[in-house]
Tab-separated table of C-alpha atoms and ligand atoms in Angstrom:
chain	number	residue	atom	x	y	z
A	1	UNK	CA	181.059	-82.312	-47.849
A	2	UNK	CA	182.898	-79.055	-47.381
A	3	UNK	CA	183.249	-77.613	-43.943
A	4	UNK	CA	183.743	-73.878	-43.504
A	5	UNK	CA	185.847	-71.952	-41.003
A	6	UNK	CA	183.227	-70.711	-38.577
A	7	UNK	CA	184.318	-67.693	-36.518
A	8	UNK	CA	181.123	-67.609	-34.458
A	9	UNK	CA	181.421	-66.500	-30.831
A	10	UNK	CA	179.188	-69.363	-29.772
A	11	UNK	CA	177.939	-71.941	-30.377
A	12	UNK	CA	181.286	-72.315	-32.064
A	13	UNK	CA	183.334	-74.834	-34.019
A	14	UNK	CA	184.020	-78.243	-32.557
A	15	UNK	CA	187.138	-80.221	-33.461
A	16	UNK	CA	186.470	-82.197	-36.616
A	17	UNK	CA	187.980	-85.345	-35.075
A	18	UNK	CA	185.465	-85.079	-32.252
A	19	UNK	CA	182.545	-84.760	-34.641
A	20	UNK	CA	183.799	-87.733	-36.621
A	21	UNK	CA	184.085	-89.911	-33.545
A	22	UNK	CA	180.604	-88.843	-32.437
A	23	UNK	CA	179.312	-89.751	-35.886
A	24	UNK	CA	180.927	-93.175	-35.749
A	25	UNK	CA	179.427	-93.810	-32.330
A	26	UNK	CA	176.085	-92.185	-33.056
A	27	UNK	CA	173.937	-95.276	-33.538
A	28	UNK	CA	175.885	-97.738	-31.415
A	29	UNK	CA	178.163	-96.459	-28.679
A	30	UNK	CA	181.014	-98.964	-28.289
A	31	UNK	CA	178.809	-102.032	-28.627
A	32	UNK	CA	176.030	-100.804	-26.341
A	33	UNK	CA	173.598	-101.117	-29.232
A	34	UNK	CA	172.271	-97.620	-28.639
A	35	UNK	CA	173.230	-93.988	-28.972
A	36	UNK	CA	174.570	-92.108	-25.954
A	37	UNK	CA	171.432	-89.981	-26.309
A	38	UNK	CA	169.284	-93.031	-25.608
A	39	UNK	CA	171.123	-94.280	-22.517
A	40	UNK	CA	170.012	-94.056	-18.934
A	41	UNK	CA	172.202	-91.529	-17.178
A	42	UNK	CA	172.451	-94.001	-14.282
A	43	UNK	CA	173.446	-97.005	-16.399
A	44	UNK	CA	177.000	-98.311	-16.315
A	45	UNK	CA	177.778	-97.175	-19.876
A	46	UNK	CA	176.904	-93.555	-19.288
A	47	UNK	CA	178.473	-93.601	-15.820
A	48	UNK	CA	181.751	-94.634	-17.422
A	49	UNK	CA	181.455	-91.801	-19.971
A	50	UNK	CA	180.705	-89.311	-17.205
A	51	UNK	CA	183.535	-90.447	-14.952
A	52	UNK	CA	186.089	-90.477	-17.767
A	53	UNK	CA	185.118	-86.951	-18.814
A	54	UNK	CA	185.558	-85.652	-15.285
A	55	UNK	CA	188.871	-87.475	-14.856
A	56	UNK	CA	190.195	-86.004	-18.108
A	57	UNK	CA	189.053	-82.495	-17.182
A	58	UNK	CA	190.703	-82.852	-13.772
A	59	UNK	CA	193.915	-83.934	-15.476
A	60	UNK	CA	193.789	-81.047	-17.962
A	61	UNK	CA	193.197	-78.333	-15.370
A	62	UNK	CA	195.015	-80.110	-12.528
A	63	UNK	CA	191.940	-79.575	-10.384
A	64	UNK	CA	192.792	-80.019	-6.685
A	65	UNK	CA	191.010	-82.704	-4.623
A	66	UNK	CA	188.999	-80.174	-2.643
A	67	UNK	CA	187.092	-78.988	-5.708
A	68	UNK	CA	183.917	-80.524	-7.113
A	69	UNK	CA	183.179	-80.565	-10.830
A	70	UNK	CA	179.493	-80.115	-11.691
A	71	UNK	CA	177.941	-80.795	-15.098
A	72	UNK	CA	174.838	-78.595	-15.105
A	73	UNK	CA	172.414	-76.873	-17.453
A	74	UNK	CA	171.107	-73.330	-17.664
A	75	UNK	CA	174.183	-71.718	-19.203
A	76	UNK	CA	176.605	-69.290	-17.665
A	77	UNK	CA	173.624	-66.961	-17.362
A	78	UNK	CA	172.127	-69.189	-14.656
A	79	UNK	CA	175.379	-68.967	-12.750
A	80	UNK	CA	174.949	-65.196	-12.629
A	81	UNK	CA	172.128	-65.972	-10.149
A	82	UNK	CA	173.393	-69.207	-8.618
A	83	UNK	CA	176.620	-67.613	-7.429
A	84	UNK	CA	174.965	-64.988	-5.199
A	85	UNK	CA	172.166	-67.404	-4.189
A	86	UNK	CA	174.747	-69.869	-2.900
A	87	UNK	CA	177.301	-67.542	-1.372
A	88	UNK	CA	175.502	-64.651	0.312
A	89	UNK	CA	173.361	-66.238	3.033
A	90	UNK	CA	175.377	-64.676	5.863
A	91	UNK	CA	177.016	-61.779	4.064
A	92	UNK	CA	175.371	-59.700	1.364
A	93	UNK	CA	178.419	-57.687	0.455
A	94	UNK	CA	179.952	-58.701	-2.868
A	95	UNK	CA	182.584	-57.177	-5.145
A	96	UNK	CA	182.264	-57.179	-8.942
A	97	UNK	CA	184.742	-56.073	-11.589
A	98	UNK	CA	183.025	-54.634	-14.659
A	99	UNK	CA	185.028	-55.157	-17.846
A	100	UNK	CA	182.351	-55.660	-20.489
A	101	UNK	CA	178.918	-56.864	-21.554
A	102	UNK	CA	179.039	-60.182	-19.668
A	103	UNK	CA	180.282	-58.569	-16.461
A	104	UNK	CA	177.382	-56.142	-16.698
A	105	UNK	CA	174.860	-58.943	-16.967
A	106	UNK	CA	176.395	-60.764	-14.013
A	107	UNK	CA	176.265	-57.551	-11.978
A	108	UNK	CA	172.635	-56.824	-12.868
A	109	UNK	CA	171.629	-60.280	-11.701
A	110	UNK	CA	173.709	-60.150	-8.507
A	111	UNK	CA	172.004	-56.901	-7.542
A	112	UNK	CA	168.777	-58.854	-7.118
A	113	UNK	CA	170.346	-60.854	-4.265
A	114	UNK	CA	173.263	-58.912	-2.866
A	115	UNK	CA	174.819	-55.494	-2.255
A	116	UNK	CA	177.179	-55.049	-5.164
A	117	UNK	CA	180.312	-52.962	-4.754
A	118	UNK	CA	181.821	-52.084	-8.117
A	119	UNK	CA	185.468	-52.835	-7.409
A	120	UNK	CA	186.464	-51.427	-10.795
A	121	UNK	CA	184.865	-50.576	-14.111
A	122	UNK	CA	186.431	-49.898	-17.477
A	123	UNK	CA	183.160	-48.759	-19.024
A	124	UNK	CA	184.493	-45.220	-19.515
A	125	UNK	CA	187.103	-46.627	-21.886
A	126	UNK	CA	184.329	-48.445	-23.788
A	127	UNK	CA	185.743	-51.643	-22.283
A	128	UNK	CA	189.016	-51.530	-24.174
A	129	UNK	CA	191.271	-52.481	-21.275
A	130	UNK	CA	191.416	-54.349	-17.967
A	131	UNK	CA	191.981	-52.600	-14.626
A	132	UNK	CA	195.308	-53.155	-12.898
A	133	UNK	CA	195.462	-54.932	-9.572
A	134	UNK	CA	196.300	-51.651	-7.802
A	135	UNK	CA	193.129	-50.093	-9.218
A	136	UNK	CA	190.813	-52.722	-7.709
A	137	UNK	CA	188.785	-51.261	-4.878
A	138	UNK	CA	188.223	-54.567	-3.063
A	139	UNK	CA	186.337	-54.957	0.221
A	140	UNK	CA	188.172	-57.131	2.737
A	141	UNK	CA	184.813	-58.329	4.151
A	142	UNK	CA	183.095	-59.246	0.859
A	143	UNK	CA	181.471	-62.673	0.454
A	144	UNK	CA	183.295	-62.991	-2.871
A	145	UNK	CA	184.845	-61.131	-5.806
A	146	UNK	CA	183.434	-61.815	-9.274
A	147	UNK	CA	185.155	-61.105	-12.567
A	148	UNK	CA	185.118	-62.127	-16.235
A	149	UNK	CA	188.596	-63.279	-17.328
A	150	UNK	CA	187.653	-62.949	-20.995
A	151	UNK	CA	184.960	-60.625	-22.310
A	152	UNK	CA	183.658	-62.367	-25.406
A	153	UNK	CA	182.042	-59.317	-26.993
A	154	UNK	CA	184.733	-56.690	-26.392
A	155	UNK	CA	187.671	-59.100	-26.836
A	156	UNK	CA	189.292	-58.099	-23.555
A	157	UNK	CA	191.192	-60.652	-21.481
A	158	UNK	CA	192.820	-60.211	-18.078
A	159	UNK	CA	196.583	-60.645	-18.270
A	160	UNK	CA	196.658	-61.617	-14.567
A	161	UNK	CA	194.546	-63.294	-11.895
A	162	UNK	CA	193.213	-60.741	-9.396
A	163	UNK	CA	194.650	-61.184	-5.902
A	164	UNK	CA	191.761	-61.209	-3.422
A	165	UNK	CA	193.358	-62.457	-0.209
A	166	UNK	CA	190.945	-64.643	1.755
A	167	UNK	CA	187.904	-63.543	-0.254
A	168	UNK	CA	186.877	-66.257	-2.758
A	169	UNK	CA	187.439	-65.306	-6.385
A	170	UNK	CA	184.588	-66.286	-8.726
A	171	UNK	CA	185.223	-66.318	-12.477
A	172	UNK	CA	183.050	-66.595	-15.576
A	173	UNK	CA	185.436	-68.560	-17.787
A	174	UNK	CA	182.875	-69.219	-20.560
A	175	UNK	CA	184.991	-68.019	-23.457
A	176	UNK	CA	188.527	-68.810	-22.322
A	177	UNK	CA	188.424	-72.043	-20.307
A	178	UNK	CA	190.857	-74.670	-21.627
A	179	UNK	CA	192.625	-72.127	-23.841
A	180	UNK	CA	195.707	-72.111	-21.596
A	181	UNK	CA	196.795	-73.437	-18.195
A	182	UNK	CA	195.248	-71.829	-15.116
A	183	UNK	CA	195.854	-72.311	-11.404
A	184	UNK	CA	192.465	-73.550	-10.171
A	185	UNK	CA	193.515	-73.135	-6.540
A	186	UNK	CA	193.369	-69.356	-7.008
A	187	UNK	CA	189.595	-69.563	-7.482
A	188	UNK	CA	186.547	-70.271	-5.348
A	189	UNK	CA	184.333	-71.027	-8.338
A	190	UNK	CA	185.029	-71.300	-12.066
A	191	UNK	CA	182.020	-71.592	-14.356
A	192	UNK	CA	181.551	-71.759	-18.096
A	193	UNK	CA	178.853	-72.371	-20.660
A	194	UNK	CA	180.102	-75.180	-22.881
A	195	UNK	CA	179.353	-73.784	-26.316
A	196	UNK	CA	182.598	-71.864	-26.816
A	197	UNK	CA	185.487	-74.084	-25.818
A	198	UNK	CA	184.021	-77.256	-24.302
A	199	UNK	CA	181.266	-78.760	-26.403
A	200	UNK	CA	177.730	-78.172	-27.592
A	201	UNK	CA	175.320	-75.696	-26.019
A	202	UNK	CA	173.255	-77.041	-23.148
A	203	UNK	CA	176.026	-78.063	-20.774
A	204	UNK	CA	177.376	-75.733	-18.103
A	205	UNK	CA	180.536	-76.550	-16.229
A	206	UNK	CA	181.008	-75.451	-12.613
A	207	UNK	CA	184.203	-76.098	-10.666
A	208	UNK	CA	183.576	-75.205	-7.039
A	209	UNK	CA	185.708	-75.348	-3.889
A	210	UNK	CA	184.070	-77.654	-1.355
A	211	UNK	CA	183.863	-75.142	1.483
A	212	UNK	CA	181.647	-72.926	-0.715
A	213	UNK	CA	179.032	-75.671	-1.090
A	214	UNK	CA	176.091	-75.962	1.317
A	215	UNK	CA	175.663	-72.298	2.179
A	216	UNK	CA	172.709	-71.397	-0.026
A	217	UNK	CA	170.036	-69.079	1.307
A	218	UNK	CA	167.149	-71.068	2.821
A	219	UNK	CA	164.653	-70.181	0.110
A	220	UNK	CA	166.949	-71.248	-2.735
A	221	UNK	CA	165.218	-73.758	-5.027
A	222	UNK	CA	166.755	-77.227	-4.758
A	223	UNK	CA	167.872	-77.129	-8.402
A	224	UNK	CA	169.783	-73.901	-7.774
A	225	UNK	CA	171.813	-75.178	-4.838
A	226	UNK	CA	175.349	-76.372	-5.537
A	227	UNK	CA	174.911	-78.884	-2.693
A	228	UNK	CA	172.138	-80.676	-4.593
A	229	UNK	CA	174.323	-81.300	-7.609
A	230	UNK	CA	177.477	-81.957	-5.646
A	231	UNK	CA	175.818	-84.595	-3.414
A	232	UNK	CA	174.289	-86.323	-6.425
A	233	UNK	CA	177.219	-86.366	-8.811
A	234	UNK	CA	175.368	-83.903	-11.099
A	235	UNK	CA	172.589	-86.522	-11.419
A	236	UNK	CA	169.938	-85.163	-9.083
A	237	UNK	CA	167.887	-84.790	-12.238
A	238	UNK	CA	168.674	-85.869	-15.776
A	239	UNK	CA	171.939	-84.201	-16.779
A	240	UNK	CA	172.673	-83.062	-20.357
A	241	UNK	CA	174.050	-86.490	-21.243
A	242	UNK	CA	174.995	-85.950	-24.869
A	243	UNK	CA	176.728	-82.656	-24.123
A	244	UNK	CA	178.617	-84.321	-21.283
A	245	UNK	CA	179.731	-87.101	-23.656
A	246	UNK	CA	180.854	-84.634	-26.340
A	247	UNK	CA	182.695	-82.562	-23.741
A	248	UNK	CA	184.527	-85.749	-22.792
A	249	UNK	CA	185.587	-86.248	-26.405
A	250	UNK	CA	186.813	-82.636	-26.510
A	251	UNK	CA	188.809	-83.119	-23.282
A	252	UNK	CA	190.512	-86.156	-24.848
A	253	UNK	CA	191.225	-84.104	-27.977
A	254	UNK	CA	192.838	-81.325	-25.907
A	255	UNK	CA	194.925	-83.919	-24.042
A	256	UNK	CA	196.078	-85.152	-27.440
A	257	UNK	CA	197.211	-81.629	-28.346
A	258	UNK	CA	199.621	-81.669	-25.422
A	259	UNK	CA	197.078	-80.575	-22.834
A	260	UNK	CA	196.670	-76.925	-21.976
A	261	UNK	CA	200.353	-76.149	-22.473
A	262	UNK	CA	200.187	-77.445	-26.017
A	263	UNK	CA	196.841	-75.777	-26.622
A	264	UNK	CA	198.076	-72.418	-25.367
A	265	UNK	CA	201.062	-72.437	-27.722
A	266	UNK	CA	198.726	-72.986	-30.668
A	267	UNK	CA	196.293	-70.324	-29.433
A	268	UNK	CA	199.061	-67.810	-28.916
A	269	UNK	CA	200.335	-68.340	-32.458
A	270	UNK	CA	196.850	-67.887	-33.918
A	271	UNK	CA	196.117	-64.727	-31.922
A	272	UNK	CA	199.511	-63.112	-32.553
A	273	UNK	CA	199.301	-63.715	-36.285
A	274	UNK	CA	195.875	-62.089	-36.459
A	275	UNK	CA	196.740	-59.104	-34.247
A	276	UNK	CA	199.954	-58.575	-36.222
A	277	UNK	CA	197.941	-58.410	-39.420
A	278	UNK	CA	195.572	-55.864	-37.875
A	279	UNK	CA	198.327	-53.745	-36.312
A	280	UNK	CA	200.531	-53.655	-39.396
A	281	UNK	CA	197.837	-51.965	-41.483
A	282	UNK	CA	195.930	-48.677	-41.339
A	283	UNK	CA	193.029	-50.416	-43.021
A	284	UNK	CA	192.158	-52.545	-39.953
A	285	UNK	CA	192.147	-51.606	-36.274
A	286	UNK	CA	191.574	-53.229	-32.897
A	287	UNK	CA	190.891	-50.803	-30.038
A	288	UNK	CA	191.946	-53.016	-27.113
A	289	UNK	CA	195.055	-52.225	-25.044
A	290	UNK	CA	197.763	-54.656	-26.209
A	291	UNK	CA	198.243	-56.242	-22.756
A	292	UNK	CA	194.504	-57.018	-22.490
A	293	UNK	CA	193.832	-58.477	-25.895
A	294	UNK	CA	191.873	-61.697	-25.976
A	295	UNK	CA	193.370	-64.826	-27.505
A	296	UNK	CA	189.871	-66.120	-28.179
A	297	UNK	CA	187.793	-63.212	-29.527
A	298	UNK	CA	189.405	-60.701	-31.855
A	299	UNK	CA	187.195	-57.730	-32.760
A	300	UNK	CA	188.423	-55.436	-35.497
A	301	UNK	CA	187.024	-52.595	-37.532
A	302	UNK	CA	187.649	-51.420	-41.059
A	303	UNK	CA	188.782	-47.813	-41.377
A	304	UNK	CA	186.009	-47.403	-43.932
A	305	UNK	CA	182.882	-48.934	-42.381
A	306	UNK	CA	181.049	-48.678	-45.695
A	307	UNK	CA	183.161	-51.654	-46.819
A	308	UNK	CA	181.858	-53.862	-43.973
A	309	UNK	CA	179.242	-55.744	-45.941
A	310	UNK	CA	181.597	-56.228	-48.886
A	311	UNK	CA	184.134	-57.698	-46.461
A	312	UNK	CA	181.583	-60.062	-44.921
A	313	UNK	CA	180.360	-61.222	-48.333
A	314	UNK	CA	183.863	-61.693	-49.712
A	315	UNK	CA	184.943	-63.629	-46.632
A	316	UNK	CA	181.863	-65.807	-46.789
A	317	UNK	CA	182.637	-66.705	-50.396
A	318	UNK	CA	186.038	-67.968	-49.172
A	319	UNK	CA	184.379	-70.179	-46.532
A	320	UNK	CA	185.096	-67.710	-43.703
A	321	UNK	CA	181.786	-67.478	-41.863
A	322	UNK	CA	180.170	-65.526	-39.021
A	323	UNK	CA	182.684	-62.670	-38.929
A	324	UNK	CA	180.152	-59.903	-38.335
A	325	UNK	CA	180.881	-58.099	-35.078
A	326	UNK	CA	178.478	-58.011	-32.158
A	327	UNK	CA	175.739	-55.434	-32.737
A	328	UNK	CA	176.925	-53.433	-29.710
A	329	UNK	CA	180.485	-53.087	-31.053
A	330	UNK	CA	180.094	-53.188	-34.834
A	331	UNK	CA	182.819	-54.094	-37.323
A	332	UNK	CA	184.072	-57.673	-37.315
A	333	UNK	CA	184.828	-60.264	-34.693
A	334	UNK	CA	186.850	-63.399	-35.278
A	335	UNK	CA	186.347	-65.918	-32.496
A	336	UNK	CA	189.280	-68.296	-32.648
A	337	UNK	CA	188.631	-70.845	-29.943
A	338	UNK	CA	190.606	-74.076	-29.496
A	339	UNK	CA	188.756	-75.833	-32.318
A	340	UNK	CA	189.574	-73.167	-34.930
A	341	UNK	CA	192.469	-74.681	-36.888
A	342	UNK	CA	195.571	-72.611	-37.560
A	343	UNK	CA	194.689	-73.002	-41.241
A	344	UNK	CA	191.453	-71.116	-40.581
A	345	UNK	CA	193.296	-68.134	-39.144
A	346	UNK	CA	195.786	-68.261	-42.001
A	347	UNK	CA	192.983	-68.274	-44.567
A	348	UNK	CA	191.390	-65.295	-42.819
A	349	UNK	CA	194.683	-63.388	-42.780
A	350	UNK	CA	195.272	-64.093	-46.481
A	351	UNK	CA	191.778	-62.845	-47.236
A	352	UNK	CA	192.291	-59.679	-45.146
A	353	UNK	CA	195.566	-58.844	-46.882
A	354	UNK	CA	194.037	-59.361	-50.319
A	355	UNK	CA	190.889	-57.411	-49.410
A	356	UNK	CA	193.028	-54.479	-48.304
A	357	UNK	CA	195.136	-54.669	-51.469
A	358	UNK	CA	192.038	-54.451	-53.645
A	359	UNK	CA	190.032	-51.975	-51.563
A	360	UNK	CA	192.613	-50.040	-49.560
B	401	PLP	C1	178.516	-66.723	-23.870
B	401	PLP	C2	178.833	-66.143	-22.536
B	401	PLP	C3	177.893	-66.117	-21.492
B	401	PLP	C4	176.477	-66.603	-21.684
B	401	PLP	O1	176.462	-67.983	-21.703
B	401	PLP	P1	175.071	-68.773	-21.788
B	401	PLP	O2	175.566	-70.185	-21.713
B	401	PLP	O3	174.422	-68.422	-23.083
B	401	PLP	O4	174.257	-68.392	-20.620
B	401	PLP	C5	178.276	-65.608	-20.287
B	401	PLP	N1	179.515	-65.146	-20.083
B	401	PLP	C6	180.450	-65.142	-21.053
B	401	PLP	C7	181.824	-64.620	-20.766
B	401	PLP	C8	180.132	-65.644	-22.310
B	401	PLP	O5	181.062	-65.651	-23.277
């Protein structure tokens, strides 16, 4: 067996230790005589898995008591609709900050349910920066403010948490959750698809302040109401049990790395090493303003785009996979989530330096 360094934006690498434990427990989970995939979600074995995963996530993020943690399906994309469906019954005015492709999708969906005020947009800069707090044109009477802390495609990450006063702040944390400590109490809702930094695709995490639950518009389908899932411990219907279990293994793995403080030190080292390599050469370039550069998704272009396919092929031969940039941005993108080992980034950097030496 030889495992590659997979720089995919998602589904992305999982920690090897997690995969090994899942393999060991695949046929017989801790003496249950069956796989987690075969268990009733209401049985005591799975309940213990579910409760432990939530407890570990709460410990990692220091989630306050007055927040519920929901283990849902439908991806972050479903949350683009669930957020306005659940929060705009009495007030249709909502603020959105547009910093990239995922913000745009969230905005397009919100427009179907609410009156969207664009509090800021960096589209004119081709999404190469984040707006400053003073540039946010926030409405004091909005039902909520929505933003994307990390734009996975453009590689743009907010260096601060927007201050929204009494208006709940809603955040799509899909590609940066668990990469560093955050203050959950600053948010009304945090949501994330699992397939970047949590576990396999199919699980969607929602952390929601209790006072924001139970306010869905009357015609909201039961499955799209936060109250349904909150009142039923995310087991109103069959939850994504195996994804929940694997997420629990990942949470334990992050705890073992020193929690989010430990994880963030590792992530910072990986990102800085890669950006330093890009910045110290005229051969590679990253267009994002230095204070808004993502620790998780690092897009870069080659000065000579005709070398792109040679770069991709050469990298692939070294076991460096899925480096092709998003079709809307071009060039390369290295997604270096929690599970990407420092050795993977080092191997990429060594390859980049050598590629430049030969082709520069
Ligand atoms: C990947 C991603 C999404 C889409 O997630 P799905 O789970 O595929 O719906 C949304 N927002 C951000 C920031 C993402 O990175």
